[in-house]
Tab-separated table of C-alpha atoms in Angstrom:
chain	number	residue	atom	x	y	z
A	1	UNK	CA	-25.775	31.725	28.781
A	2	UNK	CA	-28.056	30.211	25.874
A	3	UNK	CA	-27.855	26.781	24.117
A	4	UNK	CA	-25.896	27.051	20.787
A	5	UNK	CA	-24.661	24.180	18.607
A	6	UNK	CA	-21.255	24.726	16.543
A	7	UNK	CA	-20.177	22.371	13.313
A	8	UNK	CA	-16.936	20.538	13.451
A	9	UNK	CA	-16.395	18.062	10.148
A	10	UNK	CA	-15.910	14.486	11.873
A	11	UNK	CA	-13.116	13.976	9.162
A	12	UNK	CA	-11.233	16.804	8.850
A	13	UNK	CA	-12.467	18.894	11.682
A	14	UNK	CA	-13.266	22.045	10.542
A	15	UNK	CA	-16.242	24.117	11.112
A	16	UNK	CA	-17.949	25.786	8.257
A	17	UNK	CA	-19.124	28.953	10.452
A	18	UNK	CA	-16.085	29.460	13.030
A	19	UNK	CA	-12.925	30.797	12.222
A	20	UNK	CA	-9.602	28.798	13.356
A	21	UNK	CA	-6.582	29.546	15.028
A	22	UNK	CA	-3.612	28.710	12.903
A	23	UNK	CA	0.167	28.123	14.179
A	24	UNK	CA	2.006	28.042	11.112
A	25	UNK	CA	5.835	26.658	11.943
A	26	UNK	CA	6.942	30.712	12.417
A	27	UNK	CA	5.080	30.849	15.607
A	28	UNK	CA	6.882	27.816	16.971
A	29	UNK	CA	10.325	28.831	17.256
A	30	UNK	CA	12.419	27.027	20.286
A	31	UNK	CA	9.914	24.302	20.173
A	32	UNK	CA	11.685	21.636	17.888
A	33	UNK	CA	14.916	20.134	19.108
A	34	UNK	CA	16.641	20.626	15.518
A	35	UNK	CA	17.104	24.159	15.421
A	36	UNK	CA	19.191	24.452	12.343
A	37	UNK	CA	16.057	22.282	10.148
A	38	UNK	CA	13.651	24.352	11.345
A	39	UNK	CA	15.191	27.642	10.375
A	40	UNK	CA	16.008	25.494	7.012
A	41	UNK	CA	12.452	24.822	6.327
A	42	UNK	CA	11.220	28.899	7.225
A	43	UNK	CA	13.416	29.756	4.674
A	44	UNK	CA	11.729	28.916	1.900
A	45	UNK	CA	7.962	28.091	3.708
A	46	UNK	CA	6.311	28.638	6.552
A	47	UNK	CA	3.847	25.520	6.371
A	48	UNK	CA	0.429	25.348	8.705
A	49	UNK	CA	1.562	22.891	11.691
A	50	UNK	CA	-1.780	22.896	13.191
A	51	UNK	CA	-4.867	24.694	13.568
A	52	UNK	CA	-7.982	24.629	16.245
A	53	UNK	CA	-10.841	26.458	18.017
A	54	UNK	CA	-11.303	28.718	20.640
A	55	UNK	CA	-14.992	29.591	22.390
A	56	UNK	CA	-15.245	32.886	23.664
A	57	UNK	CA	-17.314	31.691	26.608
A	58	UNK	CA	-17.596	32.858	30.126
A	59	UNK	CA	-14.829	31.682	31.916
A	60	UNK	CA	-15.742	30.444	34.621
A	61	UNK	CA	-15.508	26.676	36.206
A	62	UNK	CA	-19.099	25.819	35.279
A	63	UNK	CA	-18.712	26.750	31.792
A	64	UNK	CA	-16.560	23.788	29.007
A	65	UNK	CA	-14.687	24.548	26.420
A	66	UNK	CA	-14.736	22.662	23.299
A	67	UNK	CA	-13.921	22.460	19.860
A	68	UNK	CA	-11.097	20.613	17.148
A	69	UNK	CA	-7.617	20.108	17.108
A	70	UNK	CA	-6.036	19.545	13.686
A	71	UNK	CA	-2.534	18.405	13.609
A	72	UNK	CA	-0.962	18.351	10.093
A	73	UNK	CA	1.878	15.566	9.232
A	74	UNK	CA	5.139	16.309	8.802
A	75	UNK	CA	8.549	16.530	10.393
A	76	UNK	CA	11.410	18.783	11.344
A	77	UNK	CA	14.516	17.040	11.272
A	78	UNK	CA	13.394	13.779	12.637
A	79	UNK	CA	10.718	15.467	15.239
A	80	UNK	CA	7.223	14.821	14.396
A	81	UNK	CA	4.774	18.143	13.806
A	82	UNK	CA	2.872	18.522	17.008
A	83	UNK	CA	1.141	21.283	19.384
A	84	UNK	CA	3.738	23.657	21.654
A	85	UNK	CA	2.036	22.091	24.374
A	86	UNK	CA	0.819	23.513	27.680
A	87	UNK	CA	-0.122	23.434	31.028
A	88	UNK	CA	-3.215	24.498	32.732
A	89	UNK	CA	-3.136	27.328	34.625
A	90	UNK	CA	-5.170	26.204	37.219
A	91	UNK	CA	-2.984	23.169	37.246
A	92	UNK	CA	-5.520	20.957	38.710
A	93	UNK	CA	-8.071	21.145	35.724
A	94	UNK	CA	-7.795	17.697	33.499
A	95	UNK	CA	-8.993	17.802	29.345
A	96	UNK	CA	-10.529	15.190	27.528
A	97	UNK	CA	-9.255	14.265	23.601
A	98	UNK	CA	-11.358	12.221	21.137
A	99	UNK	CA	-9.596	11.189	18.145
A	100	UNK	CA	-12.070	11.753	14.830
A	101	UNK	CA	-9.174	10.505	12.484
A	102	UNK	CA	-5.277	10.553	12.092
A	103	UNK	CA	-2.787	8.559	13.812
A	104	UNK	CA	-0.593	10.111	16.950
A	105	UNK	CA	-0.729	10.437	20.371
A	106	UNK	CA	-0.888	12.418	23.352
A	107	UNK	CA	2.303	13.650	25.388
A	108	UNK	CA	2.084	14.057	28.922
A	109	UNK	CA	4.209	15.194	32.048
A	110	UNK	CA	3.707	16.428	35.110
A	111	UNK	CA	5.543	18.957	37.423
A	112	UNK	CA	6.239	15.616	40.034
A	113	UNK	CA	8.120	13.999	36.737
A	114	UNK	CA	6.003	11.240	35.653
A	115	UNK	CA	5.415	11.101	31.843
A	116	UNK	CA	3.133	8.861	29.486
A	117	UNK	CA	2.240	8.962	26.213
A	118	UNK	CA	-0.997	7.710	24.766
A	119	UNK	CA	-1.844	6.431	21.084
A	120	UNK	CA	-4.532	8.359	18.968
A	121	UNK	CA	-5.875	6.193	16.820
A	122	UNK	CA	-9.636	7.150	15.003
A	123	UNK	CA	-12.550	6.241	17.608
A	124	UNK	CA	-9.795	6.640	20.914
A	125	UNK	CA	-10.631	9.033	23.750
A	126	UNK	CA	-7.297	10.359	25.876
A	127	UNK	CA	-7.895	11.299	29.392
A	128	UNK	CA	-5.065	14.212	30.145
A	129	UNK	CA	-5.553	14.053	34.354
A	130	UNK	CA	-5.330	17.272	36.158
A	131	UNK	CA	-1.590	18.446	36.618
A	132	UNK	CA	-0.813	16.963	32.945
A	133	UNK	CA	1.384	19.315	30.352
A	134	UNK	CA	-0.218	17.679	26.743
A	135	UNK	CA	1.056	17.772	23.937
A	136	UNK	CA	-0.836	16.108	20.033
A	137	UNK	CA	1.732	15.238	17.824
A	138	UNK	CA	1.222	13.403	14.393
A	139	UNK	CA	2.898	10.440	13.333
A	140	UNK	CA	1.389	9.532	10.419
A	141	UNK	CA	0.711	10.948	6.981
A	142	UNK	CA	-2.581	12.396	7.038
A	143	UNK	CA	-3.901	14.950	9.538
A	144	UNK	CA	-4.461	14.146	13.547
A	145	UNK	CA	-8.071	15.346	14.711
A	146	UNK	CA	-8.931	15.564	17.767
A	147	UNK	CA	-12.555	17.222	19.756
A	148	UNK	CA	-11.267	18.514	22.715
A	149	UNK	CA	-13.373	19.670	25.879
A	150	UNK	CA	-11.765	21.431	28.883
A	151	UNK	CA	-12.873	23.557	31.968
A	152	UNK	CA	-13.380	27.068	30.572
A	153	UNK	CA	-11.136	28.885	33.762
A	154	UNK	CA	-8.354	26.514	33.160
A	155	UNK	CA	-5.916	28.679	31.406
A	156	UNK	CA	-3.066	28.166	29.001
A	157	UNK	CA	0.622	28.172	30.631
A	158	UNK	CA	2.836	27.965	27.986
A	159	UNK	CA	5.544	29.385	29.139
A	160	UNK	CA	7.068	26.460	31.350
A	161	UNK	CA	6.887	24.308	28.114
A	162	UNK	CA	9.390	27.039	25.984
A	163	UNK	CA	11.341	27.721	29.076
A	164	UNK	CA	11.692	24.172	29.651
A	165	UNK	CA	10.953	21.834	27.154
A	166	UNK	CA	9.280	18.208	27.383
A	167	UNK	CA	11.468	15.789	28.925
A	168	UNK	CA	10.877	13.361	26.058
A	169	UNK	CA	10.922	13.789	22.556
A	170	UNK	CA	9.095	11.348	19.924
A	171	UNK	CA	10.909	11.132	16.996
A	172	UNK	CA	10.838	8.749	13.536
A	173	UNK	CA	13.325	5.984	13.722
A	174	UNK	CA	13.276	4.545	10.123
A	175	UNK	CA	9.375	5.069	10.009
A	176	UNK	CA	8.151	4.078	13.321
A	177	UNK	CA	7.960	6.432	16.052
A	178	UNK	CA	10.514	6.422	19.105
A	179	UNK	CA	10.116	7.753	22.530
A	180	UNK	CA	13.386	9.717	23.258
A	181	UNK	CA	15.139	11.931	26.160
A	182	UNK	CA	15.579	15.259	25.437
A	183	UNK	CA	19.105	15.829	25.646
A	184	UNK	CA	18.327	20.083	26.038
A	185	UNK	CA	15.483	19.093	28.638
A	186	UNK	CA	15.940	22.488	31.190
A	187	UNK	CA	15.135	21.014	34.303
B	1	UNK	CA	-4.338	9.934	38.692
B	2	UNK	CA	-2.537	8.559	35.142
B	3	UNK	CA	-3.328	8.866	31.710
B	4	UNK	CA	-5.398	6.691	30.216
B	5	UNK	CA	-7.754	5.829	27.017
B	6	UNK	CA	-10.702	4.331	26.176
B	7	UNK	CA	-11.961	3.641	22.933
B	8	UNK	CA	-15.671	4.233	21.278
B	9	UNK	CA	-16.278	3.228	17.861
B	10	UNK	CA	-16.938	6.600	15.923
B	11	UNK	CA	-20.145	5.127	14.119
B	12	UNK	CA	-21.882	2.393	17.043
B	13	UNK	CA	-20.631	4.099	19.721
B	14	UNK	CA	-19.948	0.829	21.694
B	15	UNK	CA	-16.784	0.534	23.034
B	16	UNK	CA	-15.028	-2.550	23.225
B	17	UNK	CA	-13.706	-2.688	26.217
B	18	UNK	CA	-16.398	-1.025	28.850
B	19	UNK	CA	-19.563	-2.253	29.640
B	20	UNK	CA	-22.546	0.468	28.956
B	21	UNK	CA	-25.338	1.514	31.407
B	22	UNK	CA	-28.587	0.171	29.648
B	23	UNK	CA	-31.630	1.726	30.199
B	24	UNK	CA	-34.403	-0.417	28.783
B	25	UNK	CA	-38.156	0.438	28.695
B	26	UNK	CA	-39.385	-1.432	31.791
B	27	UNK	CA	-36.443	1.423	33.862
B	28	UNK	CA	-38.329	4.728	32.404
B	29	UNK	CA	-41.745	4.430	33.945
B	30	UNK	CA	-43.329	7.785	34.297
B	31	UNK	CA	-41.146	9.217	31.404
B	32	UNK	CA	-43.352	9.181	28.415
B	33	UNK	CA	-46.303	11.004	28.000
B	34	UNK	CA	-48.732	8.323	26.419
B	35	UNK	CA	-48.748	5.693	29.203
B	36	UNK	CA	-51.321	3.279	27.607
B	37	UNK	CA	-48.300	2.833	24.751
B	38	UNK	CA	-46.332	2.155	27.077
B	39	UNK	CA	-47.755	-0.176	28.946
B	40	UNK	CA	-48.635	-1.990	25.702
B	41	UNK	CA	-45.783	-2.292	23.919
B	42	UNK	CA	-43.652	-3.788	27.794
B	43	UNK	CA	-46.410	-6.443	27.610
B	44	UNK	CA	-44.735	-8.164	24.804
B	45	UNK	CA	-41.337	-6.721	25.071
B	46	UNK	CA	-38.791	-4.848	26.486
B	47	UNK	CA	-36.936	-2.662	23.831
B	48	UNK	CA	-33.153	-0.945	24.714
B	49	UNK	CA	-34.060	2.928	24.652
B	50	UNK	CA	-30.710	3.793	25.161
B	51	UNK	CA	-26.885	3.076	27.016
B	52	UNK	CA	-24.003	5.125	28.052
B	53	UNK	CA	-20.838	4.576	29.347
B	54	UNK	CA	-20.162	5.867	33.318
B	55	UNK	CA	-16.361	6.373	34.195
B	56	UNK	CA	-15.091	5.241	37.828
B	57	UNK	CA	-13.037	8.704	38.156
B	58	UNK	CA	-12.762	10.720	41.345
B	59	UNK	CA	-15.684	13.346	41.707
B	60	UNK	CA	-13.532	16.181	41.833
B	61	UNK	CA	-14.071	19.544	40.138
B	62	UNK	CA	-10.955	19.715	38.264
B	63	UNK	CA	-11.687	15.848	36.735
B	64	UNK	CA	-13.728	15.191	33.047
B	65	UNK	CA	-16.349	12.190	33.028
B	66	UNK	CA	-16.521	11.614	29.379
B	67	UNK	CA	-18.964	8.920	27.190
B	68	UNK	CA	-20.598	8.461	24.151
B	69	UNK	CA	-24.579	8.079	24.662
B	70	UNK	CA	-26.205	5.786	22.552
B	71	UNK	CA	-30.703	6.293	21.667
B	72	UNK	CA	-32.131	3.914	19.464
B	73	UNK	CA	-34.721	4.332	17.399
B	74	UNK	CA	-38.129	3.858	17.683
B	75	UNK	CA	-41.472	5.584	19.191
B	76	UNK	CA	-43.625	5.156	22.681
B	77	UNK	CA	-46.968	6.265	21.070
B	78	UNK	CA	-45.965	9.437	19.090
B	79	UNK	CA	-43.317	10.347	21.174
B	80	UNK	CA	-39.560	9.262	20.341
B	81	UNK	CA	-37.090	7.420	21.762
B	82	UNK	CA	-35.435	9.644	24.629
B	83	UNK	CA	-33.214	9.275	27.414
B	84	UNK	CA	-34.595	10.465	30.907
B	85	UNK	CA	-32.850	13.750	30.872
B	86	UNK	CA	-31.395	15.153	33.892
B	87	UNK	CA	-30.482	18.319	35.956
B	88	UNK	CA	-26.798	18.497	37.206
B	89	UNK	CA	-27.097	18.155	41.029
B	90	UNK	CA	-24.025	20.797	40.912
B	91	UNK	CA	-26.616	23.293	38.645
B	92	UNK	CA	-23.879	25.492	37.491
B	93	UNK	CA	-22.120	22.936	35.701
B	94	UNK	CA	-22.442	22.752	31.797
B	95	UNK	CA	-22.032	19.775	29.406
B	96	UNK	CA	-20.904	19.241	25.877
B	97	UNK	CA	-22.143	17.087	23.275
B	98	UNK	CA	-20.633	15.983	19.807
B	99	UNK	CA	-22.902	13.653	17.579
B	100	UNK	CA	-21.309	11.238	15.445
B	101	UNK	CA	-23.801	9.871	13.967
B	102	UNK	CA	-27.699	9.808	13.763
B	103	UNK	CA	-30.456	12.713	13.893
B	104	UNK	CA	-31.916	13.976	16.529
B	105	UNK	CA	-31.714	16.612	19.352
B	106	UNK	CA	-31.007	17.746	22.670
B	107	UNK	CA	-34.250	19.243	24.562
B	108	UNK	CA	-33.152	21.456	27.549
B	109	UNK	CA	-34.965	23.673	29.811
B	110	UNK	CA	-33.814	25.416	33.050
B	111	UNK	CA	-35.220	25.954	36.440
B	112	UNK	CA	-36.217	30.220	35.408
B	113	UNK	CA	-38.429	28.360	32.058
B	114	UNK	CA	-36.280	28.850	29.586
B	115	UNK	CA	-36.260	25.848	26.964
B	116	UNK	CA	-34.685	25.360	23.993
B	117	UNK	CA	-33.836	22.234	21.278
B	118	UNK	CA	-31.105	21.874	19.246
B	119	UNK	CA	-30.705	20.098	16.531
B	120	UNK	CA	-28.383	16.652	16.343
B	121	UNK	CA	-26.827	15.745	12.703
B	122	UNK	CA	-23.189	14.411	12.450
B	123	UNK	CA	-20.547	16.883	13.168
B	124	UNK	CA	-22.749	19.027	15.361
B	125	UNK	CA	-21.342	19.746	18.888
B	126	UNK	CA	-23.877	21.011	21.273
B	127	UNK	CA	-23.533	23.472	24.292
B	128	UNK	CA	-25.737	22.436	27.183
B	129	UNK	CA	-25.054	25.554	29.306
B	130	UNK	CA	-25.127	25.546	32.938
B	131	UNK	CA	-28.481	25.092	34.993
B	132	UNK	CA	-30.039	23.504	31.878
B	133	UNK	CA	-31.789	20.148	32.001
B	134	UNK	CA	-31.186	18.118	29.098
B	135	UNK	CA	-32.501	14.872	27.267
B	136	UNK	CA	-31.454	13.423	24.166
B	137	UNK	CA	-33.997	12.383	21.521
B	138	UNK	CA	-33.603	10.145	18.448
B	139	UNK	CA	-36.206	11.812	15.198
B	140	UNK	CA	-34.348	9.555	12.802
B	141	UNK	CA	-34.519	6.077	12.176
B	142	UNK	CA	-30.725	5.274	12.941
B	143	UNK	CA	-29.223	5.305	16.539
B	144	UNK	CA	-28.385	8.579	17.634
B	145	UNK	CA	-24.384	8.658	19.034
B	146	UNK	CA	-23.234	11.512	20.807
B	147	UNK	CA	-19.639	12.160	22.779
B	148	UNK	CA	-20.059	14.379	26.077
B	149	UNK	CA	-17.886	15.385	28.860
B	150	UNK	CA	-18.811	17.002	31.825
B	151	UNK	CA	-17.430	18.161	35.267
B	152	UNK	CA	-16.527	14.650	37.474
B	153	UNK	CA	-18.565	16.017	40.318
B	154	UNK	CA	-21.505	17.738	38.844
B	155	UNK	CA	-23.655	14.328	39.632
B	156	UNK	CA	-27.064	13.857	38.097
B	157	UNK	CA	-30.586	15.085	39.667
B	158	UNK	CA	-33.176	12.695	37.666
B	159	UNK	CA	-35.797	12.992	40.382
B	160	UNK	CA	-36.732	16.528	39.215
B	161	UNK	CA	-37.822	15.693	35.447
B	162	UNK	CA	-39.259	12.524	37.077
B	163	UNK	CA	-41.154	14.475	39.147
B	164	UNK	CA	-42.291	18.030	37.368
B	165	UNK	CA	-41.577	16.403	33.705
B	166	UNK	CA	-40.726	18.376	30.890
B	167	UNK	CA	-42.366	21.867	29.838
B	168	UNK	CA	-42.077	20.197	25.853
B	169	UNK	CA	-42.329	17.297	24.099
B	170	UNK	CA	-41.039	16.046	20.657
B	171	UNK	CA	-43.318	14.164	18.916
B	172	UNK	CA	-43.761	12.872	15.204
B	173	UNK	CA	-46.472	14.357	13.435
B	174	UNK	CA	-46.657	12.774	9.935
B	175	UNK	CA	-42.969	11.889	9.589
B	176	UNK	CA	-41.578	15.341	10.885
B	177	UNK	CA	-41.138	16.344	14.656
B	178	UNK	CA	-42.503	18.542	16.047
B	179	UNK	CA	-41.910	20.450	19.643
B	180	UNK	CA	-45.303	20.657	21.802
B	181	UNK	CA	-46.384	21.774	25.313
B	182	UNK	CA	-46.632	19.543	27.617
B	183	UNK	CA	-50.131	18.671	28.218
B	184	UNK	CA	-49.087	16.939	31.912
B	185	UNK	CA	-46.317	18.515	32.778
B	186	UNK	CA	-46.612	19.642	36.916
B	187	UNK	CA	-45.549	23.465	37.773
């Protein structure tokens, strides 16, 4: 492994020389709780929910990865645009989120129950603890970025988040944000 | 462990509610290469080099220590204002770094004599791979802010750059830097 050095824009967070991964809202499906607005929207769009990075590094537990998360505003139904969400596969691996710009916050449970959620505001650093499902979701009106840095053998689970769902949902309530059961939380 | 945050201001740095690790002159003894300078400039003074910010997490493998570093600018004869730079005692542990603001570089080398330097300029994230030494250094003449994250238990081995020093310096030559051997540096 060499040194290297990789541009993300502290604003927007794009890089000028890597390409993204996109989830536009067709790759999403079963994630909102609103079914019937999401298939409304997908009828006649299918708008960019969010976009990051992903290093092809060596995976192993010495090696980080790294790179932007960019979470675009918007809603479907009343449920904030946000990541799926996931787990680590090696559930015991923690990630770190610094907030470059945007307004949001971090959802978190763990398989033991406990949940928290934690503001993103521009200069605020989230610490998701080993064990910690995370999900960035954007409740204001311009875009959430985040630099994220996690161990590069940590793995992406998912599936427990689509099977399941969060147990919370964080929805607008006449323009503020609301912390909410999910009433079609799969236990 | 629980979630938590911690904020850094995107431009200083500083967070408001940590204390940093300051590291003024009179701590790096031995560091520079031009130790008349040095000795000359502590006799009237005793200028910050640099801070950080040191988390209290448990020094596990699967936890994140995470930071913004903070080198100020100035020279100690022709070389610039650096931090120590240190080996992870846990060699096989990387470390990333995201500038936010300033102009500078990160100087690593590892134990086979490899070196390299790459370049700091806001927006720049930099890989320091695993079993690379690295040291920050400010070429500009603003404080040089960078966000890193590294592995909670890779711990820091200062004793060997104190010791051996580096195989290159940065220095300014006429307003630019420029990377040169190490005239002193101990095999």
């Amino acid at each position: 492994m060499k040194p290297f050095n990789l541009d993300f824009d502290l604003l927007t967070g794009l890089s000028r020389s890597k390409e993204s991964t996109k989830r536009p809202l067709s790759k999403m499906k079963g994630i909102y709780s609103d079914a019937e607005a999401f298939q409304n929207v997908l009828q006649s769009d299918d708008p960019l929910v969010y976009e990051f990075y992903e290093l092809d590094l060596p995976e192993t537990s010495g090696n980080l990865l790294f790179g932007t998360s960019i979470v675009y505003p918007g809603k479907i139904g009343n449920e904030y645009y946000m990541t799926k969400g996931h787990f680590h596969t090696i559930l015991e691996t923690g990630e770190v989120y610094y907030c470059l710009s945007g307004k949001g916050g971090m959802l978190m449970e763990n398989p033991e129950g406990d949940w928290d959620f934690q503001e993103f505001s521009p200069g605020k650093a989230v610490y998701v603890p080993p064990r910690y499902a995370h999900r960035s979701i954007n409740v204001g009106s311009e875009p959430l970025v985040t630099f994220f840095t996690f161990r590069a053998d940590a793995g992406h689970d998912y599936g427990t988040i689509e099977t399941k769902g969060y147990r919370k949902l964080v929805v607008d309530l006449e323009g503020q944000y609301e912390i909410i059961d999910n009433p079609r939380w799969n236990q």
